[in-house]
GROMACS .gro file of C-alpha atoms in nm:
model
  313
    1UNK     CA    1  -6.821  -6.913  -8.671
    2UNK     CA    2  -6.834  -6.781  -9.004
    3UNK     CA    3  -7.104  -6.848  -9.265
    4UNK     CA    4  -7.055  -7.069  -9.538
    5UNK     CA    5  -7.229  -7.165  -9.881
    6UNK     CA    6  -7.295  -7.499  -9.919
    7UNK     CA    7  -7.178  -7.563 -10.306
    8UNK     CA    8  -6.958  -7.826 -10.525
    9UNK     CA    9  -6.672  -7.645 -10.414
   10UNK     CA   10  -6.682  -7.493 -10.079
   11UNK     CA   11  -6.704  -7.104 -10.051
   12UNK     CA   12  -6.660  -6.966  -9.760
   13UNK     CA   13  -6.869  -6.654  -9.693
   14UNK     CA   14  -6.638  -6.346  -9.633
   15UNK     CA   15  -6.893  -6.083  -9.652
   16UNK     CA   16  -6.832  -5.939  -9.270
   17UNK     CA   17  -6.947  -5.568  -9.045
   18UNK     CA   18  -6.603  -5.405  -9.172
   19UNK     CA   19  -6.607  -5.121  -8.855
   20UNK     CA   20  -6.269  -5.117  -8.695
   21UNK     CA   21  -6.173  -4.996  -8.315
   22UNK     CA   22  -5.860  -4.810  -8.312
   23UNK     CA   23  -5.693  -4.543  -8.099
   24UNK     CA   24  -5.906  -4.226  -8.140
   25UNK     CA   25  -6.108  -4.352  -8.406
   26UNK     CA   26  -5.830  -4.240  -8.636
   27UNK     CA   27  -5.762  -4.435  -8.981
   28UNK     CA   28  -5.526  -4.723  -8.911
   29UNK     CA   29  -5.225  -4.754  -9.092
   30UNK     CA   30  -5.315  -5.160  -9.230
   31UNK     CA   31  -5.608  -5.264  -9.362
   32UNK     CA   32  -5.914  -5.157  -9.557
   33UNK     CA   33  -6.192  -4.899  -9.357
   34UNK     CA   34  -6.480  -4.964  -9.520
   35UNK     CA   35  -6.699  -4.910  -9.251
   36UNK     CA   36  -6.733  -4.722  -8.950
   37UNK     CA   37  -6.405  -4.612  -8.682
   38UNK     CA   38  -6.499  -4.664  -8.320
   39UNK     CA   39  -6.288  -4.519  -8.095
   40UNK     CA   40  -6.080  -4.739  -7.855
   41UNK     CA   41  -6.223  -4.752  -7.513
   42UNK     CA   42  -6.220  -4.951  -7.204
   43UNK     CA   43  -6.530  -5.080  -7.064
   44UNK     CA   44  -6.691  -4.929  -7.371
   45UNK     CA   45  -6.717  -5.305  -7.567
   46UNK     CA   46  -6.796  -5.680  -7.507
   47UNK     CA   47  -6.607  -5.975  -7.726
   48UNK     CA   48  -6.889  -6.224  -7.818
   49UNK     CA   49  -6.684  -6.581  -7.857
   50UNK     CA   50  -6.798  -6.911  -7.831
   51UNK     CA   51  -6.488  -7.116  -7.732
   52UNK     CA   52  -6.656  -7.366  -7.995
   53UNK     CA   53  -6.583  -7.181  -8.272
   54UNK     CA   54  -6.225  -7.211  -8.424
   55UNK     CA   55  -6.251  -6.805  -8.562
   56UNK     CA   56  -6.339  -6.683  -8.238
   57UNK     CA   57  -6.141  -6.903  -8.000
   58UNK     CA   58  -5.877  -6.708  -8.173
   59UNK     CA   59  -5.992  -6.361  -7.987
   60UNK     CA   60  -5.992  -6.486  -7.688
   61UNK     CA   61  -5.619  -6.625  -7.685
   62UNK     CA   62  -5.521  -6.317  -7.858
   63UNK     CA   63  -5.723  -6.149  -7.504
   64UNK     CA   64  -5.533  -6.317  -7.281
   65UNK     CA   65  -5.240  -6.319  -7.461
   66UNK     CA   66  -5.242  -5.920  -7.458
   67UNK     CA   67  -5.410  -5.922  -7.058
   68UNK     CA   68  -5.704  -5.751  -7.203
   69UNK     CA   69  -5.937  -5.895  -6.997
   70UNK     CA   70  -6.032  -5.621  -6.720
   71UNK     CA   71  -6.022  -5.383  -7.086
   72UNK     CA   72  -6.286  -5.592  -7.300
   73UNK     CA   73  -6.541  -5.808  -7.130
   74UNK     CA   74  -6.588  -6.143  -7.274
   75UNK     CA   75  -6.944  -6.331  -7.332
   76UNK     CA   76  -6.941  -6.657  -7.412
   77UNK     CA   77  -7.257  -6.843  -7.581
   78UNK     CA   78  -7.304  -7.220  -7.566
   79UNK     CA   79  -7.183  -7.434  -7.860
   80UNK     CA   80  -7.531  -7.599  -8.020
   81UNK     CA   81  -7.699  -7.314  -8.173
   82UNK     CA   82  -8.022  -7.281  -8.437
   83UNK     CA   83  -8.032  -7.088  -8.777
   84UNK     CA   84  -8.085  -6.768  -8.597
   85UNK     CA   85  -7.826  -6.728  -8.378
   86UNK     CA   86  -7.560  -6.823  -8.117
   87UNK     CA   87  -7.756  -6.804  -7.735
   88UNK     CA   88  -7.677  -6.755  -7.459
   89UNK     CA   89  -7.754  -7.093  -7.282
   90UNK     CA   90  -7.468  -7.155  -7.042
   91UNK     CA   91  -7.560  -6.864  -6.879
   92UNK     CA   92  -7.796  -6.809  -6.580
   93UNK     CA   93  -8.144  -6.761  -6.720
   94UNK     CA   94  -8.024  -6.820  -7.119
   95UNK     CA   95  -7.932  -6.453  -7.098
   96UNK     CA   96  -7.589  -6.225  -7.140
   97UNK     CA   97  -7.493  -6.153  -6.823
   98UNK     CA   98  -7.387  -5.813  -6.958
   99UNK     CA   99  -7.577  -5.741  -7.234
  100UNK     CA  100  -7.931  -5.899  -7.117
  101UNK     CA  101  -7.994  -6.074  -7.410
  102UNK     CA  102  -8.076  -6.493  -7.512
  103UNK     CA  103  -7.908  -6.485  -7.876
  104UNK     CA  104  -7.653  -6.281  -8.070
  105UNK     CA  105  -7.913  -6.150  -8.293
  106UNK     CA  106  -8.053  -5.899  -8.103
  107UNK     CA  107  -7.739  -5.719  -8.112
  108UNK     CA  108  -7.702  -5.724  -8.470
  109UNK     CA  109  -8.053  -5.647  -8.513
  110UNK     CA  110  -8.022  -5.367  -8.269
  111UNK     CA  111  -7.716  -5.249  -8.495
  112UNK     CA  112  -7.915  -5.377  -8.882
  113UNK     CA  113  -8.275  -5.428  -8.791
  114UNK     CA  114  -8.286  -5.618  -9.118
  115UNK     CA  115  -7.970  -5.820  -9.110
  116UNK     CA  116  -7.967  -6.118  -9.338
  117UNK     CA  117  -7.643  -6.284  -9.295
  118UNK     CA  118  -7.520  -6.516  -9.097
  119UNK     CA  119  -7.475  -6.406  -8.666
  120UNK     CA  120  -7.093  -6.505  -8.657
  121UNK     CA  121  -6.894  -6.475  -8.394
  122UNK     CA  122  -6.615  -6.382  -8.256
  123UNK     CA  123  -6.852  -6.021  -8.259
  124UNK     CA  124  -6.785  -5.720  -8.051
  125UNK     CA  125  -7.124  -5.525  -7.946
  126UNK     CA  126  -7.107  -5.159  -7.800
  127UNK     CA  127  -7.195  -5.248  -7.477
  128UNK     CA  128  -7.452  -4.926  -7.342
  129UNK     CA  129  -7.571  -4.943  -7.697
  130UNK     CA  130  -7.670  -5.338  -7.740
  131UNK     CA  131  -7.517  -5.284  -8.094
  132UNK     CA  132  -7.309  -5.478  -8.305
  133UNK     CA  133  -6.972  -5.319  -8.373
  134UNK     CA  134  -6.793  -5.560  -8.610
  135UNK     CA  135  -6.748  -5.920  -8.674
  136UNK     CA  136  -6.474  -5.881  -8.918
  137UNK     CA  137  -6.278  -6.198  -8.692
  138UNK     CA  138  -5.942  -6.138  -8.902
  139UNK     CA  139  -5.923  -5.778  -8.850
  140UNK     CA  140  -6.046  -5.813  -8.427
  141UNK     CA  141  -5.709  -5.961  -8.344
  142UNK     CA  142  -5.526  -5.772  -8.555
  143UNK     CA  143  -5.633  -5.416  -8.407
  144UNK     CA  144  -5.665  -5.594  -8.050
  145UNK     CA  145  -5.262  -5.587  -8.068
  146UNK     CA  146  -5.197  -5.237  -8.286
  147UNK     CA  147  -5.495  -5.041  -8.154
  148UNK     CA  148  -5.550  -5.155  -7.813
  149UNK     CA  149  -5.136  -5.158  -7.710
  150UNK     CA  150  -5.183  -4.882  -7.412
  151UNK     CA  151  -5.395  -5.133  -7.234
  152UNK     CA  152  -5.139  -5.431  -7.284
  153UNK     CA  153  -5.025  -5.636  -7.010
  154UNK     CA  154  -4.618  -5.541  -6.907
  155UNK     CA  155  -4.438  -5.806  -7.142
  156UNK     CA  156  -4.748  -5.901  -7.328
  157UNK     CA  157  -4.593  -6.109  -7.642
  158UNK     CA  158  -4.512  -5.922  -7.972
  159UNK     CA  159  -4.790  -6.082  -8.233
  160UNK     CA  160  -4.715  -5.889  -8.500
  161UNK     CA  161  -4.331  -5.810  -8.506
  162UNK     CA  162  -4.229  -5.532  -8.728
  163UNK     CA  163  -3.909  -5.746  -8.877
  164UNK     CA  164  -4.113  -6.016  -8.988
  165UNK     CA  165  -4.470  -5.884  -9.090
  166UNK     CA  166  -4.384  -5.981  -9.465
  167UNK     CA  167  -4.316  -6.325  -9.461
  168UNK     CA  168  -4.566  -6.335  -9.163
  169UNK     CA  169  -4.884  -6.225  -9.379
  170UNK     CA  170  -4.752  -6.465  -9.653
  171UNK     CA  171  -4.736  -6.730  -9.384
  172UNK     CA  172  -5.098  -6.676  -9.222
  173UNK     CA  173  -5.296  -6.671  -9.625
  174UNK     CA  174  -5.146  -7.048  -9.625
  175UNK     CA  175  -5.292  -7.135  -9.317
  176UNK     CA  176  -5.610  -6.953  -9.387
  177UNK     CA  177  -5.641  -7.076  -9.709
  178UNK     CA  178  -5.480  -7.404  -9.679
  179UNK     CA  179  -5.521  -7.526  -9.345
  180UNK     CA  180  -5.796  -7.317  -9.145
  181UNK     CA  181  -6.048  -7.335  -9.438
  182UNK     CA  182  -5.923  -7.611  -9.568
  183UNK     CA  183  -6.036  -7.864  -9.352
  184UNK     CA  184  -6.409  -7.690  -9.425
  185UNK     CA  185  -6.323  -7.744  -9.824
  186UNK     CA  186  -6.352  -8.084  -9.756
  187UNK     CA  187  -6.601  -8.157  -9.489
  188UNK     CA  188  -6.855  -7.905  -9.673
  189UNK     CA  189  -6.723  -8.074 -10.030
  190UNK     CA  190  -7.000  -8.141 -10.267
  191UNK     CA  191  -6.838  -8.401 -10.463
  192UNK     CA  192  -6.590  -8.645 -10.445
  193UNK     CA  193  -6.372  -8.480 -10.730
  194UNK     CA  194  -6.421  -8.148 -10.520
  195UNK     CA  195  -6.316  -8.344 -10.184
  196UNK     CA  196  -6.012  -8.521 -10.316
  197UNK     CA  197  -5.902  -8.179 -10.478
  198UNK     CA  198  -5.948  -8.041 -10.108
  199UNK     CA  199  -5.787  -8.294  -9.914
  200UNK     CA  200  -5.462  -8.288 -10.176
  201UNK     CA  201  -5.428  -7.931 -10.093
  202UNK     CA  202  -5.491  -7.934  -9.715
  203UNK     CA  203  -5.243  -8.207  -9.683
  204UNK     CA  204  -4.962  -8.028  -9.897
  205UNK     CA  205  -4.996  -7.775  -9.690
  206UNK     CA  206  -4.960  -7.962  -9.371
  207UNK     CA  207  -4.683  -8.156  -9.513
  208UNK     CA  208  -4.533  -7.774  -9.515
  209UNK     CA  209  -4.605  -7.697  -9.186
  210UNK     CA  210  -4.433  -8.036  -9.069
  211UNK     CA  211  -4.105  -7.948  -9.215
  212UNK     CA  212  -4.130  -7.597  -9.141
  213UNK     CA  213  -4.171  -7.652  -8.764
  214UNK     CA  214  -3.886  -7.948  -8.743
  215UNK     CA  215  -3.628  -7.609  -8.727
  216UNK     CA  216  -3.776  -7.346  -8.520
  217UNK     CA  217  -4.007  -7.412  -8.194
  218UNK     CA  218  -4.287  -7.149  -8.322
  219UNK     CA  219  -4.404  -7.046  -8.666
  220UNK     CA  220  -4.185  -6.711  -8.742
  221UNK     CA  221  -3.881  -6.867  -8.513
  222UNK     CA  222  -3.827  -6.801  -8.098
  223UNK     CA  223  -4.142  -6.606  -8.039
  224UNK     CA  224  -4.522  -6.706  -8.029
  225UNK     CA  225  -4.712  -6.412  -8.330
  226UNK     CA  226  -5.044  -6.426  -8.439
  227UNK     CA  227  -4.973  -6.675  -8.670
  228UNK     CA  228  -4.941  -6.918  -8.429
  229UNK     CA  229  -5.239  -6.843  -8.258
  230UNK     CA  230  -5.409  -6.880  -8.604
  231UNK     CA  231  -5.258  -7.221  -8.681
  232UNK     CA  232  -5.342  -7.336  -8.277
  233UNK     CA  233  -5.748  -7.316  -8.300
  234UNK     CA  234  -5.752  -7.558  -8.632
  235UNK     CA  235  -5.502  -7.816  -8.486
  236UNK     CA  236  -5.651  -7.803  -8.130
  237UNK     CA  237  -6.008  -7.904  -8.333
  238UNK     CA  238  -5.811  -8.213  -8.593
  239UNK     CA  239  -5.823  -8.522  -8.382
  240UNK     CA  240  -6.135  -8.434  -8.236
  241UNK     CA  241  -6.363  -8.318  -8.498
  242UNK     CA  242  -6.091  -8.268  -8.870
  243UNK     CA  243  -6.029  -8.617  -8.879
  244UNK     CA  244  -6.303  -8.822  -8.880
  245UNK     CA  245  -6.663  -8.527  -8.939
  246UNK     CA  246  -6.436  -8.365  -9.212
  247UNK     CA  247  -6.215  -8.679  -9.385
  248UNK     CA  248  -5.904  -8.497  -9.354
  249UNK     CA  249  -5.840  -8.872  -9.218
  250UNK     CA  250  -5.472  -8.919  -9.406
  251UNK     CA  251  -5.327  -8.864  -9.018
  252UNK     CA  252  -5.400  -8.766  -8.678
  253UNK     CA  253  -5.234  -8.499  -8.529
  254UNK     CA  254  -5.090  -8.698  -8.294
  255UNK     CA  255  -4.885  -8.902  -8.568
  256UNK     CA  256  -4.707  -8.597  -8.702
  257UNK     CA  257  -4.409  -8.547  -8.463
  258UNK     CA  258  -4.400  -8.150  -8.542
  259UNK     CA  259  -4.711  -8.086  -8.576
  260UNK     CA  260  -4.867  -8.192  -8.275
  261UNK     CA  261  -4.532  -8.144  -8.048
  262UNK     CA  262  -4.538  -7.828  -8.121
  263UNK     CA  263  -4.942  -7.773  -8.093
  264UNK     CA  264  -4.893  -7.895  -7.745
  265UNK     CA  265  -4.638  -7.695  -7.665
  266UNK     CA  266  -4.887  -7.393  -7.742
  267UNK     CA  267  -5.163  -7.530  -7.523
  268UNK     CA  268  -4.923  -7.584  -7.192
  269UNK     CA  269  -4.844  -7.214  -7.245
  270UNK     CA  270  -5.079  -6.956  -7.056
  271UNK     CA  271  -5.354  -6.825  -7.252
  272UNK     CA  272  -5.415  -7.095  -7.502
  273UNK     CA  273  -5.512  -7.435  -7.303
  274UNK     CA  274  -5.732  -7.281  -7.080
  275UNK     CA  275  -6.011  -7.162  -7.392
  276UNK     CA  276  -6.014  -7.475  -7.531
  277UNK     CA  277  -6.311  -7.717  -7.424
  278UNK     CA  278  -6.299  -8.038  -7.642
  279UNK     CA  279  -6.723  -8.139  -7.513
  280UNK     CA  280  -6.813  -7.767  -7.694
  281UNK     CA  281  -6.590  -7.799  -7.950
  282UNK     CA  282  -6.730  -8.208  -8.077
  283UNK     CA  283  -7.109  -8.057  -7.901
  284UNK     CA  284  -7.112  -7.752  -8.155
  285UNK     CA  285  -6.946  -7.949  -8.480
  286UNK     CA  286  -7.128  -8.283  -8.462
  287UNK     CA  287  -7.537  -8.158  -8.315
  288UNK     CA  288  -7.488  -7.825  -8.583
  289UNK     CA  289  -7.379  -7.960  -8.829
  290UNK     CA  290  -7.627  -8.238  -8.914
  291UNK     CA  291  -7.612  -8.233  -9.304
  292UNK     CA  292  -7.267  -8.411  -9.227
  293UNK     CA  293  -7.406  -8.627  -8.898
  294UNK     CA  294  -7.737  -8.705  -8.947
  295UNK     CA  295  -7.763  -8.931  -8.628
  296UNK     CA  296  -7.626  -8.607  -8.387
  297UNK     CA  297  -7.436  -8.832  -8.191
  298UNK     CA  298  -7.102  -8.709  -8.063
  299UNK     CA  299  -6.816  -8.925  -8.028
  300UNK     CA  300  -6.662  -8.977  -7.693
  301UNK     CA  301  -6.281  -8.967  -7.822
  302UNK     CA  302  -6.008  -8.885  -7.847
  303UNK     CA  303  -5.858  -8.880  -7.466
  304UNK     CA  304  -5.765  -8.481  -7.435
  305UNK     CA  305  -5.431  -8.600  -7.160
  306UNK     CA  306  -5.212  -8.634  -7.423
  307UNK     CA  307  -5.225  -8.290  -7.471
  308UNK     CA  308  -5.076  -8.209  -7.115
  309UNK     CA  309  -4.784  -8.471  -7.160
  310UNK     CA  310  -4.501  -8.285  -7.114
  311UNK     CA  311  -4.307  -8.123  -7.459
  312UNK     CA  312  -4.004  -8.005  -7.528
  313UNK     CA  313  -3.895  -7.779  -7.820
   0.00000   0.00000   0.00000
């Protein structure tokens, strides 16, 4: 998950390990290099993401999506971490099975022996190495799909079609700004003048999304992008943790018809569903966050069957 700064107004710490994989290491044609070019490789990298985390559950749909899993190896830590670092505490012994180590730290530390930011994931570590490569989550998916395309699955889906990349990118700074960070704007809000400001916006935004999705079955039209995936991880995470730890509390998901006909239409399809575990997902927001619950205590609800009810769009 990313780092944060706890202020009046939320601020959401952006400062990420800008290294990029692409195709020979070459300069990709989008987005800024400010670090390092690693070359793509199979075998060569893990993908650190805890199917907690809303920024790195996005990887891994975006992995299976593209049927990169025999290409990129996927570690997964447990959802209740510390201020150090994610660990490794689902696994056998509290280590990586690939890596060998108990927390996500020792491969940035490996990479920055004096690293003092947050340990975010989604991450991907050069696996002979132990280092970090980059934790830069927007740009991960991204050059998953441009960089890593000779490794796709036959008919993996187009994420990032060429016609509608404009109105796409305009499209996913909403959600990011509006909807994915939003709901942190007002859980992490340090006053109520800063929380009703952050609420307004998220639910202007959502009142968007509503109409927008009452004419087309997926974000951009026919065809599931990256913006959907995007959009997916936050609404997956509203009923069960949004709602009620964060007072976006105006609605449930399940009482806008759009909205949540169409997020369930995304979790019945391969890929998505299957990385989403609602007892990590309440486990990591509810025990880690305990500025906002004090008691730890995680709520048994909402009932997760609704989301396999059948849907059509």
């Amino acid at each position: 998950m990313a780092a944060y700064v706890a202020e009046t107004d939320f601020k959401r710490d952006t400062m990420y390990v800008p290294d990029r994989i692409t195709r020979g290491a070459r300069t990709p044609e989008h987005g800024p290099v400010d670090g390092e070019l690693w070359p793509v490789e199979p075998g060569r990298y893990r993908l650190i993401a805890a199917k907690a985390c809303p920024w790195a559950n996005r990887s891994i749909i975006v992995r299976n999506l593209l049927g990169l899993e025999d290409v990129i190896s996927l570690g997964m830590p447990g959802p209740v971490h510390d201020q150090r670092s994610w660990s490794f505490d689902l696994d056998p012994g509290g280590r990586d099975p690939v890596l060998g180590i108990e927390r996500l730290q020792d491969a940035y530390f490996e990479r920055f022996p004096h690293y003092d930011r947050g340990i975010t994931v989604p991450a991907i570590v050069e696996v002979d190495s132990g280092r970090l490569v980059t934790n830069d989550f927007p740009w991960i998916t991204h050059d998953l799909f441009h960089e890593w395309r000779d490794f796709h699955k036959e008919g993996a889906p187009d994420l990032w079609p060429e016609g509608l990349r404009e109105e796409m990118d305009a499209v996913m700074e909403r959600i990011y700004t509006e909807v994915n960070n939003g709901v942190y704007r007002c859980g992490f809000a340090g006053s109520q003048d800063a929380y009703d400001a952050a609420y307004d916006r998220l639910w202007t935004a959502m009142d968007w999304l509503e109409e927008r999705l009452a004419s087309r079955r997926y974000l951009m039209g026919e065809a599931i992008t990256e913006a959907d995936v995007r959009l997916f991880t936050t609404l997956a995470r509203f009923d069960a943790v949004y709602h009620g730890h964060f007072k976006c509390n105006r609605q449930k998901l399940v009482e806008l018809p759009n909205l949540w006909a169409y997020a369930r239409d995304l979790y019945q399809t391969p890929g998505f569903g299957e990385t989403i575990d609602f007892d990590q997902i309440k486990a990591h927001y509810y025990v880690v966050q305990n500025d906002i619950n004090p008691s730890g205590i995680i709520p048994k609800g909402p009932a997760v069957e609704a989301w396999e009810e059948p849907v059509m769009r």
